Short mmCIF file of C-alpha atoms in Angstrom, two decimals:
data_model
loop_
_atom_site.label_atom_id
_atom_site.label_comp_id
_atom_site.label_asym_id
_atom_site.label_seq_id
_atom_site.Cartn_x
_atom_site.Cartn_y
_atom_site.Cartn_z
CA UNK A 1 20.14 -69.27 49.83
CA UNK A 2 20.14 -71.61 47.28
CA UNK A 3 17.90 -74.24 48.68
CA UNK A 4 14.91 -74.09 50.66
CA UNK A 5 16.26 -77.44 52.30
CA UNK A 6 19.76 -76.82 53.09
CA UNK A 7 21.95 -74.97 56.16
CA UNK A 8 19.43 -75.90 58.36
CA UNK A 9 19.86 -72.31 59.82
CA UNK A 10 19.61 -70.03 56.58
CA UNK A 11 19.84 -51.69 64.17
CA UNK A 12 19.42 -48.85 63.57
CA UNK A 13 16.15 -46.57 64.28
CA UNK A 14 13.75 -45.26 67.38
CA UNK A 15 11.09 -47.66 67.71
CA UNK A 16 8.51 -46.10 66.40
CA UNK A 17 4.35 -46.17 67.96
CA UNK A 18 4.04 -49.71 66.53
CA UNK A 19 6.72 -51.28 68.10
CA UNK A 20 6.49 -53.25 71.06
CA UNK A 21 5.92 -51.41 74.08
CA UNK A 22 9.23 -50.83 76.07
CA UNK A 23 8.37 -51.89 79.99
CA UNK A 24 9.81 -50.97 83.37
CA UNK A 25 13.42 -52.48 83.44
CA UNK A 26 14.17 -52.80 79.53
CA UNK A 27 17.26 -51.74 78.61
CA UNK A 28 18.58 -49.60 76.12
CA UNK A 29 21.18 -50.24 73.65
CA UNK A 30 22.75 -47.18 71.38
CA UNK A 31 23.93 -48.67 67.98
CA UNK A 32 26.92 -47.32 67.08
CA UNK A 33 27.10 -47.38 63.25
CA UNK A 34 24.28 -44.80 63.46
CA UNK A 35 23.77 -41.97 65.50
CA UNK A 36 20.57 -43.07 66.00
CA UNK A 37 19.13 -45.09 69.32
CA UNK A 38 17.69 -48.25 69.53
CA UNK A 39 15.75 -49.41 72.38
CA UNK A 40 15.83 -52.89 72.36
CA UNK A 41 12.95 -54.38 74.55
CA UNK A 42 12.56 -57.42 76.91
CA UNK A 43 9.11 -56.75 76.87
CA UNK A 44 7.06 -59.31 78.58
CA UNK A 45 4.10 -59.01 76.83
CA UNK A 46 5.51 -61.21 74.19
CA UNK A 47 9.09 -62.38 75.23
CA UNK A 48 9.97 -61.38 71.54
CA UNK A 49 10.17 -57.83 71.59
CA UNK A 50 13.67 -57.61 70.45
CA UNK A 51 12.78 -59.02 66.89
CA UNK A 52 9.91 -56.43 66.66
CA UNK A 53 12.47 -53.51 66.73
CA UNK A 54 12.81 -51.01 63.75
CA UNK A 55 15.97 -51.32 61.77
CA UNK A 56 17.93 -49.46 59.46
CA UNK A 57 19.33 -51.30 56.55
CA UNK A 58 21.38 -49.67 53.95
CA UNK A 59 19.13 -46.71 52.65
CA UNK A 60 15.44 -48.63 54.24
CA UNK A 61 14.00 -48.14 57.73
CA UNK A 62 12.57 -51.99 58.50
CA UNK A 63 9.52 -51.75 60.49
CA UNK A 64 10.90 -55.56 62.37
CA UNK A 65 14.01 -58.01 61.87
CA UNK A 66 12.57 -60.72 60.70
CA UNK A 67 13.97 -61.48 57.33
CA UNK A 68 12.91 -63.59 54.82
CA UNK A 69 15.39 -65.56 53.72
CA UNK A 70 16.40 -66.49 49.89
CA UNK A 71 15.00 -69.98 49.03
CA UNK A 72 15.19 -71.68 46.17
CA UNK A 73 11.62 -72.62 44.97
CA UNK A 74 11.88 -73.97 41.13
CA UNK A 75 8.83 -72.37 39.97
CA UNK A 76 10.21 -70.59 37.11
CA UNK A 77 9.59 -71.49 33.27
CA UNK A 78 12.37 -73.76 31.69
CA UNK A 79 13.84 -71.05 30.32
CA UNK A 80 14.38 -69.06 33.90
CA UNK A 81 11.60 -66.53 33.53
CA UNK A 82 9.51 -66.31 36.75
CA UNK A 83 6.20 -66.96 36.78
CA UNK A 84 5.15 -63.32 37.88
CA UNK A 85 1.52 -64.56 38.74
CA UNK A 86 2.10 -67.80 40.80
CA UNK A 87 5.72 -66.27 42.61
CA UNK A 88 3.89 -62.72 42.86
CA UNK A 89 1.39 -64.11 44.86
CA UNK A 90 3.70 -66.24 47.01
CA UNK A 91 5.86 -63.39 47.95
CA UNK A 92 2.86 -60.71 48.28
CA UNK A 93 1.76 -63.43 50.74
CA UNK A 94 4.54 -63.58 52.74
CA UNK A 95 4.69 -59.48 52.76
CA UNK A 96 4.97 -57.33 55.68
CA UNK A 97 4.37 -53.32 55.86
CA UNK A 98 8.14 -52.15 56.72
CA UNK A 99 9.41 -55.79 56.28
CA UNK A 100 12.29 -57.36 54.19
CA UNK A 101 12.86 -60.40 51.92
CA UNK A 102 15.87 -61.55 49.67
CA UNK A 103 14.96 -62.67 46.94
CA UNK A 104 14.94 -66.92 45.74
CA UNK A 105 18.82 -66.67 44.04
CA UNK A 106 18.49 -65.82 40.56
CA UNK A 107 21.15 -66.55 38.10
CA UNK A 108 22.87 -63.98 36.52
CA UNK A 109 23.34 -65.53 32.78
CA UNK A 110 22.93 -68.93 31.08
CA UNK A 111 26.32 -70.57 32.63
CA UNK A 112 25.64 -70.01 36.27
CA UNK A 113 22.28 -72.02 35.99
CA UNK A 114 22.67 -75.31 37.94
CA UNK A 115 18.49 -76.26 38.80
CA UNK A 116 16.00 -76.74 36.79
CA UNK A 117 13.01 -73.35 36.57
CA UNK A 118 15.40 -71.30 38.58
CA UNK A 119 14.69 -67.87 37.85
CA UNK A 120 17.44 -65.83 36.58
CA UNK A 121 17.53 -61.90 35.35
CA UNK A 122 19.64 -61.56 32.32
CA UNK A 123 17.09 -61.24 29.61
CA UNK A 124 14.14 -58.80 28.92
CA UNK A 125 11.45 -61.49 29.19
CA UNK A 126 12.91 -61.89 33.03
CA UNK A 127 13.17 -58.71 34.12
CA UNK A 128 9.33 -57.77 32.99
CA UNK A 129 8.54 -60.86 34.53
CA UNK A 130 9.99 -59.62 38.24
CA UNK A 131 8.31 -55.93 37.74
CA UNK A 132 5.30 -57.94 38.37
CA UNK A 133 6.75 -59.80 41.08
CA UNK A 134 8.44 -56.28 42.27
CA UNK A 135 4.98 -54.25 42.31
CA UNK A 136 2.83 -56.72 43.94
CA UNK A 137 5.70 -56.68 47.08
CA UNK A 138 5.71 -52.70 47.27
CA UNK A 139 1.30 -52.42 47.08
CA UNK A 140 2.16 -53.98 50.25
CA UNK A 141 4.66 -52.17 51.77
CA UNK A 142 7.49 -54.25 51.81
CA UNK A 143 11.02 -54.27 50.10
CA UNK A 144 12.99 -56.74 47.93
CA UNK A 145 16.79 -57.46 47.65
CA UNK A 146 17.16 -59.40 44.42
CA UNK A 147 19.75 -62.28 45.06
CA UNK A 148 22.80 -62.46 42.38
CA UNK A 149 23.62 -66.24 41.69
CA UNK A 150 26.01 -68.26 40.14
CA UNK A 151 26.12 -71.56 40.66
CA UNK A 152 29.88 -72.42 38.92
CA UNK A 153 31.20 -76.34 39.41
CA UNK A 154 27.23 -77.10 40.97
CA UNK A 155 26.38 -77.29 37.55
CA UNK A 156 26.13 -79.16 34.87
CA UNK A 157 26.59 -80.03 30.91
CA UNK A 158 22.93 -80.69 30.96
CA UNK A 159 22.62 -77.01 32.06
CA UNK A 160 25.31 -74.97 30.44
CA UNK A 161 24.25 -73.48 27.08
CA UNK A 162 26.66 -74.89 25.17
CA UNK A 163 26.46 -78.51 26.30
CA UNK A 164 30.47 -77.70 28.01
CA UNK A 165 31.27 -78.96 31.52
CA UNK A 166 30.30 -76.05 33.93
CA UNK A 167 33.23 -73.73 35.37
CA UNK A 168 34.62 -73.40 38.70
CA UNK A 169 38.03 -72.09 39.63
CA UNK A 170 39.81 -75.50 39.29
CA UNK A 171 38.95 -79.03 37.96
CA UNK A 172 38.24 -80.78 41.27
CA UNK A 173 34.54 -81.70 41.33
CA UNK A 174 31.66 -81.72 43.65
CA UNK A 175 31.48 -85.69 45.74
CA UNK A 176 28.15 -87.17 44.87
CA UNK A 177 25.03 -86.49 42.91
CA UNK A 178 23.35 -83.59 41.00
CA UNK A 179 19.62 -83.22 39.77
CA UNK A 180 18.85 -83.06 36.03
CA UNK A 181 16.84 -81.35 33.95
CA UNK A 182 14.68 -84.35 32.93
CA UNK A 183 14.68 -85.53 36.72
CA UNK A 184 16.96 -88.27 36.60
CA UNK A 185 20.34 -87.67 38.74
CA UNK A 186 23.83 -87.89 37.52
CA UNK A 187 27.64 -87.36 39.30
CA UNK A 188 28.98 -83.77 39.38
CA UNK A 189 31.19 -83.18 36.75
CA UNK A 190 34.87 -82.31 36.43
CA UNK A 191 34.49 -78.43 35.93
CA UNK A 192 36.56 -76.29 33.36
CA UNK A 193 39.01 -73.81 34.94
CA UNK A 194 37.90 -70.25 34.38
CA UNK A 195 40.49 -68.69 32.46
CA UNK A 196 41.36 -64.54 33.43
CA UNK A 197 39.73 -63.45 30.41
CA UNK A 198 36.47 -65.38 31.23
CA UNK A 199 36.24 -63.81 35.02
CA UNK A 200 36.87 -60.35 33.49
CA UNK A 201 33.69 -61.70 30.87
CA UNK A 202 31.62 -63.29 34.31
CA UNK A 203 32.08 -59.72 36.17
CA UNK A 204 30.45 -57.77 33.02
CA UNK A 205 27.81 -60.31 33.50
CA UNK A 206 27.25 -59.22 37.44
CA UNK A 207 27.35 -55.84 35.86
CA UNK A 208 24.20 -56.42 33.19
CA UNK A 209 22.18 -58.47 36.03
CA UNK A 210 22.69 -56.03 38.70
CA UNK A 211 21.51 -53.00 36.27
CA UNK A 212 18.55 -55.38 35.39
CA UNK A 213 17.84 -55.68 39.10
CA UNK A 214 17.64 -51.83 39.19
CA UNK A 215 15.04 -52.09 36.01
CA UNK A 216 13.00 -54.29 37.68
CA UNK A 217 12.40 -52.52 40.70
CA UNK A 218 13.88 -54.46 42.98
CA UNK A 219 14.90 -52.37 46.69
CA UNK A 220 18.83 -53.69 46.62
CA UNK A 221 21.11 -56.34 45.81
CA UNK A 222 22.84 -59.17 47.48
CA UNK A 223 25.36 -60.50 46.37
CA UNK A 224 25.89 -64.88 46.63
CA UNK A 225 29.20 -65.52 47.94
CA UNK A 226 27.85 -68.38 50.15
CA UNK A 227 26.76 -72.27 50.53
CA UNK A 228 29.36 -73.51 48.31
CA UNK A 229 28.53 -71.27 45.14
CA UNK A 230 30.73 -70.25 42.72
CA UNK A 231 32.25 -67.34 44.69
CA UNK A 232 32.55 -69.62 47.56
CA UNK A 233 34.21 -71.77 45.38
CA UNK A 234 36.82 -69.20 44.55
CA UNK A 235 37.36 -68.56 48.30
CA UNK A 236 38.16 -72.04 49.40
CA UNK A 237 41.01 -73.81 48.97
CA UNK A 238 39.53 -77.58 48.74
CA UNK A 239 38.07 -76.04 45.75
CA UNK A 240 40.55 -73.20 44.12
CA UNK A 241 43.79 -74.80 43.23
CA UNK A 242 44.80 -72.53 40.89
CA UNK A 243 48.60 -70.68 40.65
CA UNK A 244 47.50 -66.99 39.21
CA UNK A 245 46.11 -64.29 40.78
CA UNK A 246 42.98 -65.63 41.58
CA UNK A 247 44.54 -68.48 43.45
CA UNK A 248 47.13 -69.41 45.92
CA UNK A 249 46.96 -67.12 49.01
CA UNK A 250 43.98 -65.80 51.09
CA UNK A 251 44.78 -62.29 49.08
CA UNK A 252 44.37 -63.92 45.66
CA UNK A 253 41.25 -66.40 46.22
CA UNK A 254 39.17 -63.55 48.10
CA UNK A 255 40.05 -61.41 45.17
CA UNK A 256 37.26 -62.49 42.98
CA UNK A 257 34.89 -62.02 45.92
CA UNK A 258 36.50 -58.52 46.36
CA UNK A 259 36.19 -57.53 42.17
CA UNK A 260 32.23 -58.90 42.31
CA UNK A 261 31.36 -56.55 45.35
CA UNK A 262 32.93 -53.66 43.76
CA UNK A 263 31.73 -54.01 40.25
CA UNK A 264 27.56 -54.79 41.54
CA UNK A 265 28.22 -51.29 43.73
CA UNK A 266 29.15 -49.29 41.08
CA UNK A 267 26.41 -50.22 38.71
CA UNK A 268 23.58 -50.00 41.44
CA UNK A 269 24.89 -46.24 42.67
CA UNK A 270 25.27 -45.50 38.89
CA UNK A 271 21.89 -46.24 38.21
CA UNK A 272 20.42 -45.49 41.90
CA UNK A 273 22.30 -42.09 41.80
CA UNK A 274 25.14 -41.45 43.89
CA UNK A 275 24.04 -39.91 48.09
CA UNK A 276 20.65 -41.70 47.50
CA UNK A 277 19.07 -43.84 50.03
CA UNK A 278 18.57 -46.39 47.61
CA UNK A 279 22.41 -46.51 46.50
CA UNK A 280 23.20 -47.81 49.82
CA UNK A 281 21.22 -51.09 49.22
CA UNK A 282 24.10 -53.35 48.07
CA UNK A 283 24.53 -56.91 50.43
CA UNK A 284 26.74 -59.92 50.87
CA UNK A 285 26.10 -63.23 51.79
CA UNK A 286 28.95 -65.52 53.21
CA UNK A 287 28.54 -69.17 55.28
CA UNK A 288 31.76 -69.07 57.41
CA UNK A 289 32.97 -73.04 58.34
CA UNK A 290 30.34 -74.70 55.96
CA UNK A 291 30.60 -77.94 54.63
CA UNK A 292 27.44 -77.73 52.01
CA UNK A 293 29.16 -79.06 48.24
CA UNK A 294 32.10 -79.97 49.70
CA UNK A 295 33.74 -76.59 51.27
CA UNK A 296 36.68 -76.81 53.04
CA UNK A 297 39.61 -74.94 53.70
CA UNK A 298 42.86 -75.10 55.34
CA UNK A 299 42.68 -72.28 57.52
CA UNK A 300 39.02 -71.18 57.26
CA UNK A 301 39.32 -68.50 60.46
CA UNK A 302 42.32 -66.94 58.67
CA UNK A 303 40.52 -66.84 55.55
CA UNK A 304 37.44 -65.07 57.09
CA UNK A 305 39.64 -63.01 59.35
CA UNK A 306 40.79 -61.35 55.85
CA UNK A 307 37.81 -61.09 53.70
CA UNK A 308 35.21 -59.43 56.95
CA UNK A 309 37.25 -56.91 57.70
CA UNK A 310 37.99 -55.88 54.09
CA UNK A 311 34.31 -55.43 53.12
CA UNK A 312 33.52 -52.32 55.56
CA UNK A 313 35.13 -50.23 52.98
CA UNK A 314 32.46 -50.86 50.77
CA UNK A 315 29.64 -49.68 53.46
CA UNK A 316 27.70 -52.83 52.51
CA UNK A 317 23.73 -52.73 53.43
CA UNK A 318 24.09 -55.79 55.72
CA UNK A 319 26.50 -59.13 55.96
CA UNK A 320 24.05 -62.10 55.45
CA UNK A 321 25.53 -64.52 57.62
CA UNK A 322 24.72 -68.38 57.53
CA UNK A 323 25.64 -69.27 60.92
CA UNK A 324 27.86 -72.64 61.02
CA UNK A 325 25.71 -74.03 63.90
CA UNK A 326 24.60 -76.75 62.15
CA UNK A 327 27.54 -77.60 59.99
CA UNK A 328 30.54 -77.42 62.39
CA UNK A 329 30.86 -77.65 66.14
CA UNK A 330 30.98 -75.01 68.88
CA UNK A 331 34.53 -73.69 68.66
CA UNK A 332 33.69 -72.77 64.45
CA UNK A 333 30.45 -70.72 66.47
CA UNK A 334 32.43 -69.02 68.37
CA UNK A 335 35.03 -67.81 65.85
CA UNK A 336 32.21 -66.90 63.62
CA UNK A 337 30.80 -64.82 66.33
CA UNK A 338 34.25 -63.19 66.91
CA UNK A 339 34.46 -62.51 63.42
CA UNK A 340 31.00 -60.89 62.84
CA UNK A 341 32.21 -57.97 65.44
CA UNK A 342 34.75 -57.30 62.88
CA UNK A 343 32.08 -55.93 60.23
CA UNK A 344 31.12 -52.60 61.20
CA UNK A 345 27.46 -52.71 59.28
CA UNK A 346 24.54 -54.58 59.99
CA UNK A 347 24.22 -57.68 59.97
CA UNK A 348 21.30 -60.79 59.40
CA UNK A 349 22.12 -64.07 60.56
CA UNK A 350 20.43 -67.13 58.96
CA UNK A 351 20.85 -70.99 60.02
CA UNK A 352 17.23 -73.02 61.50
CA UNK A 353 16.51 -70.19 63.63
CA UNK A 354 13.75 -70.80 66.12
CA UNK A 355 11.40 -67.13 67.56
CA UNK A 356 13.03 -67.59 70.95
CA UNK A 357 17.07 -68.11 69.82
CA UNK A 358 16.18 -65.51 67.28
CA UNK A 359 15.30 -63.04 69.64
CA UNK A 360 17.88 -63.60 71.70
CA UNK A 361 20.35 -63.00 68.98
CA UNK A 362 19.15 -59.73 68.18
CA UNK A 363 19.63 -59.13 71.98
CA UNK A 364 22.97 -60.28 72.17
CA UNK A 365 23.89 -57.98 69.48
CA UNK A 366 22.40 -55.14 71.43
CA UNK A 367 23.97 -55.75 74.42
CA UNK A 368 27.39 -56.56 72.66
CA UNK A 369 30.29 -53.72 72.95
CA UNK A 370 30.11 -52.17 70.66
CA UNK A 371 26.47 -52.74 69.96
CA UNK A 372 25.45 -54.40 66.51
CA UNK A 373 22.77 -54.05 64.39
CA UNK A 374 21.40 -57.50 64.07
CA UNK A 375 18.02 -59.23 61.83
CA UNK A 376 17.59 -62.57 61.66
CA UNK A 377 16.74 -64.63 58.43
CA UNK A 378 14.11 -67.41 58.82
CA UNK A 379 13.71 -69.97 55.63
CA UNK A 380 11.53 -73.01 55.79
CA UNK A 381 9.39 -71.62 58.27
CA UNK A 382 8.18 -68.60 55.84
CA UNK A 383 7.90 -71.43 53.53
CA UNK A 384 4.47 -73.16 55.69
CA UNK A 385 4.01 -70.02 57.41
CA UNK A 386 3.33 -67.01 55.44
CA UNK A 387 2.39 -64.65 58.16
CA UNK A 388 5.47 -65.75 60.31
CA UNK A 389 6.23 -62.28 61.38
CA UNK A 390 2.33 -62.00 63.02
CA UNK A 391 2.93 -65.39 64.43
CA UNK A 392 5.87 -65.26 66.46
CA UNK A 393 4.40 -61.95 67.58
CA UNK A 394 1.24 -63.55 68.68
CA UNK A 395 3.01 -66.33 70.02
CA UNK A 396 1.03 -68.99 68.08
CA UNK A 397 2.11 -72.49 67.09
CA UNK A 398 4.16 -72.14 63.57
CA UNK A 399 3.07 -75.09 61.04
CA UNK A 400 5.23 -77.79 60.03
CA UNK A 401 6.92 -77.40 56.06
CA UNK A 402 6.63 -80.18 53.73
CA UNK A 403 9.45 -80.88 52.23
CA UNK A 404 8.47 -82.94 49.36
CA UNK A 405 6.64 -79.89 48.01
CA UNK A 406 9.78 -77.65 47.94
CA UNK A 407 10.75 -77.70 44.15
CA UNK A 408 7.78 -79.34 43.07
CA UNK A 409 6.75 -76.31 40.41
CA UNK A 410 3.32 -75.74 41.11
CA UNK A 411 0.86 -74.18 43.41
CA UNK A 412 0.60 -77.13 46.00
CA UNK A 413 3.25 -75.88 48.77
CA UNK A 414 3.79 -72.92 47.30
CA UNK A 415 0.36 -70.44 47.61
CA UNK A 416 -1.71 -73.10 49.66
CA UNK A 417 -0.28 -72.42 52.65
CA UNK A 418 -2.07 -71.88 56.06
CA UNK A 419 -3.12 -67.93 57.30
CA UNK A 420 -4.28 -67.72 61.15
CA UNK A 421 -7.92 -66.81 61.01
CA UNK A 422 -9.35 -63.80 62.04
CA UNK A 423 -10.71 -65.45 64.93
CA UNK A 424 -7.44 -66.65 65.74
CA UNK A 425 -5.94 -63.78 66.11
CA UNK A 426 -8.33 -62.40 67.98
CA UNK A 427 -8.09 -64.62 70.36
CA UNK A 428 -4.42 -64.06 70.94
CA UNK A 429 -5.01 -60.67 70.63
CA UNK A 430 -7.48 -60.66 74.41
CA UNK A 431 -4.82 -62.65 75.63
CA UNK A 432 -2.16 -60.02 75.08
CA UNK A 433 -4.79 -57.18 76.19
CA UNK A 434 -5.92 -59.18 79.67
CA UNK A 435 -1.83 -59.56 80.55
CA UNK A 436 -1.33 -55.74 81.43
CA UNK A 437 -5.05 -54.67 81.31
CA UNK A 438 -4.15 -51.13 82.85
CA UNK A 439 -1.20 -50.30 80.37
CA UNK A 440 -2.74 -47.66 77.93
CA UNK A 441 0.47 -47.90 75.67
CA UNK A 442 0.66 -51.10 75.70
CA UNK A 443 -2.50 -51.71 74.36
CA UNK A 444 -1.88 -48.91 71.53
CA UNK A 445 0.93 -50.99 70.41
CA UNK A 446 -0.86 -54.20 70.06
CA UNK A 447 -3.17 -52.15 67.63
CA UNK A 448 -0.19 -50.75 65.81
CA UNK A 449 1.71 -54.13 65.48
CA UNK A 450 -0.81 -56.12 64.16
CA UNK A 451 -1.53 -53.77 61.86
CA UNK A 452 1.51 -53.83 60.45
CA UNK A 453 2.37 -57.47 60.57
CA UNK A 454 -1.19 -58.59 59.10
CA UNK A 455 -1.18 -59.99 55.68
CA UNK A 456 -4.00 -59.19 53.44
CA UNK A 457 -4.68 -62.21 52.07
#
C-alpha cells in the first residue's frame, strides 16, 4: 500500500483436513481458472468459513485468504536498509503456516523514495538485510511478495539524490503538503517530466530490484501501480499531460503500466526458471476511482475497461484490488465490480475490510458466474492484531490500532502488540466444540485450524 493510514479499505484448491468443516447445505463452487474445486463453506460453526478456504495463487497453495496487506511502517535506516531484526520480528509475528503477506512497498532506487526509513531493495546492504526478514517468514511457514515502489511526483527535492525536483509524467503537482526528512512539512513540488530515455533508464531499474527480490528470497513480486504512485500517475490523465507515446490516449498512458509488468516478468521467470511454480508469482496492484494524491481522470471506467482486460495475457499471480468504497460512491463500486470479472486470475481485494464483509466477498466471488478466485487484504487491523487470521476464526474481539504509532520508527506499535492468551483461546476453542458436540469432523478441524493459524510467539 503505501500507507498504513490511507484507502481506508487496503480460489483455487480442495480444502484440505484443516479447513473448516463443510456442513449440511453448503454449497459448492468450481473455480474456473483451475481445474481444481473449491468448496466454499457457510459453515456455521464460525460464520467465516469462506475466508478459511485454501487458495491457489500463482505457483503457492494458501492454506486461508486472509492477506496481509502492504503497509508502510518507516522503520528502516535513513539510508532504506530494513532493520532485519526489529521488521523480522514484526512480520514473523504476524505469520501464518500456508498464509500470505505483501510486503511494506519498497522503493526500487534512490529517485522513487518519497518517506523517510522506507525500505527499498536496490543495494547489497538491502537485500542481505530482507534475507533475514525473508527466512524468519518461511521458519514459519508463510510466503512473501516483495512490493515494487516508486513513488514519482509524491516526492521530493529533500529526497531525490541529487537535490532535483522528483519526476512524474508531467509538471502538475500534488495539492497540499508532504512530510520531510527532518519532520517538518513542506508543499509538493512541481515535478520534472520524465523524458523517453529516462523511462527506458526507470524500467532497467524495475529490472535490478525485481532480480534483487529473487536474491533475497522473497516468494513473488507485486508490482505498485496503485494509490496515486508513480505508475498511477502515468495512468491518469489529471496527472499525465504529456503529447508522446506515453501520453495522450488510454493506449499510450497505460503503456508504461503495460512495459513495467512485462519487464518484472521476464526477470523473475529468468531467474525463477521458466514452467516453475515459483515463476508464476508475479502481481499487480491497481485502486480503480481513487482520489488518494489527487487522481482523477476523465473517463476512469474506460480507462480501467482497457488496462484489466489487457493484463490476463500476462497470467498475473493475482490483481490486488483497492476497492473504491471509501473514496467514491456506489455507482464507481459497481463498475469496479463489473470490471474485476474481466480479469481471468485471482484476485485480493483490499479497502477497511471488516471479518464479516470479508467473508462475504470471498462468497460472492464463489457464487459469481463464472466463479472467481477471491482473498481479501486486511491493513490496520494486522497492524494491532498480529494473530488476525486466529481471531476472526475464533470470533474474538479484534483490538483497536493506534495511529500515532504508525511511522513512529521504533518498537512501540510495531512488536508490542497484543497475542490472545492461551487461555483465551481455549476458551473460544470449548465454545466452538459445545456448538456441534456430536460432529467428529468438525471437531478434527478445529484441531487442524488452530494449528495452523497459531502464532508462535
Amino acid at each position: 500500500m503505501g500507507h498504513a493510514d490511507q484507502n481506508k479499505k487496503a480460489g483455487n484448491g480442495e480444502p484440505n483436513s484443516n479447513a473448516a468443516v463443510q456442513p449440511e447445505g453448503a454449497t459448492r463452487c468450481s473455480d474456473q481458472s483451475s481445474d481444481v474445486k473449491v468448496k466454499t463453506l457457510t459453515c456455521s460453526l464460525t460464520g467465516m468459513a469462506p475466508l478459511f478456504t485454501p487458495i491457489k495463487i500463482g505457483g503457492l497453495q494458501l492454506s486461508h485468504r486472509i492477506i496481509m496487506a502492504p503497509l508502510t511502517r518507516c522503520r528502516a535506516s535513513p539510508n532504506n536498509v530494513p532493520n532485519t531484526k526489529l521488521s523480522g520480528e514484526y512480520y514473523a509475528q504476524r505469520t501464518t503456516k500456508g498464509g500470505l503477506i505483501v510486503s511494506e512497498a519498497t522503493n526500487i532506487n534512490p529517485q522513487s523514495v518519497g518517506h523517510f526509513c522506507a525500505p527499498g531493495i536496490w543495494t547489497p546492504e538491502q537485500v542481505d538485510a530482507w534475507k533475514g526478514i525473508v527466512s524468519a517468514i518461511h521458519a514459519k511457514g508463510g510466503f512473501i511478495f516483495l512490493q515494487l515502489w516508486h513513488v514519482g511526483r509524491g516526492s521530493h527535492s529533500a529526497y531525490q539524490p541529487d537535490g532535483r525536483p522528483p519526476v512524474g509524467p508531467s509538471p502538475i503537482a500534488i495539492k497540499g503538503q508532504t512530510s520531510l526528512p527532518d519532520g517538518t512539512e513542506a508543499p509538493f513540488e512541481v515535478p520534472r517530466e520524465l523524458t523517453v530515455e529516462e523511462i527506458a533508464a526507470l524500467l532497467d531499474d524495475y529490472r535490478k530490484a525485481t532480480n534483487n527480490a529473487f536474491l533475497a528470497g522473497f516468494d513473488g513480486v507485486e508490482v505498485h501501480g496503485a494509490n496515486g504512485y508513480l505508475i498511477d500517475q502515468f495512468l491518469h490523465d489529471g496527472s499525465n499531460q504529456r503529447t508522446d507515446k506515453y501520453g495522450g490516449s488510454i493506449e499510450n498512458r497505460a503503456r508504461l503500466l503495460f512495459e513495467v509488468v512485462e519487464a518484472v516478468q521476464k526477470v523473475w521467470i529468468d531467474a525463477a526458471g521458466a514452467g516453475t511454480p515459483k515463476a508464476a508469482n508475479v502481481a499487480l496492484r491497481l485502486s480503480p476511482f481513487g482520489k488518494y494524491q489527487d487522481m482523477s481522470d476523465t473517463h476512469e471506467a474506460e480507462l480501467y475497461g482497457y488496462v484489466i482486460p489487457n493484463l490476463n495475457r500476462f497470467n498475473l499471480a493475482y490483481l490486488h484490488v483497492v476497492e473504491p468504497r471509501v473514496s467514491a460512491g456506489p455507482d464507481a463500486i459497481a463498475v469496479v465490480n463489473n470490471l474485476g470479472k474481466t480479469f481471468s486470475g485471482p484476485l485480493i481485494s483490499a479497502g477497511g475490510y471488516r471479518p464479516d464483509d470479508a467473508n462475504q466477498t470471498v462468497m460472492d466471488g464463489c457464487k459469481s458466474n463464472p466463479p472467481r478466485a477471491v482473498a481479501v487484504a486486511f491493513g490496520r487491523l494486522f497492524i494491532s492484531n498480529p494473530d488476525l487470521p486466529l481471531r476472526i476464526f475464533l470470533r474474538t474481539d479484534l483490538h483497536n490500532y493506534d495511529r500515532s504509532t504508525f511511522y513512529t520508527h521504533e518498537a512501540v506499535g510495531y512488536t508490542d502488540q497484543p497475542f490472545l492468551k492461551d487461555g483465551e483461546i481455549a476458551d473460544h476453542i470449548k465454545e466452538l466444540r459445545e456448538a456441534q458436540p456430536d460432529n467428529e469432523k468438525l471437531q478434527a478441524a478445529i484441531d487442524g485450524e488452530i494449528q495452523m493459524l497459531k502464532v508462535q510467539v
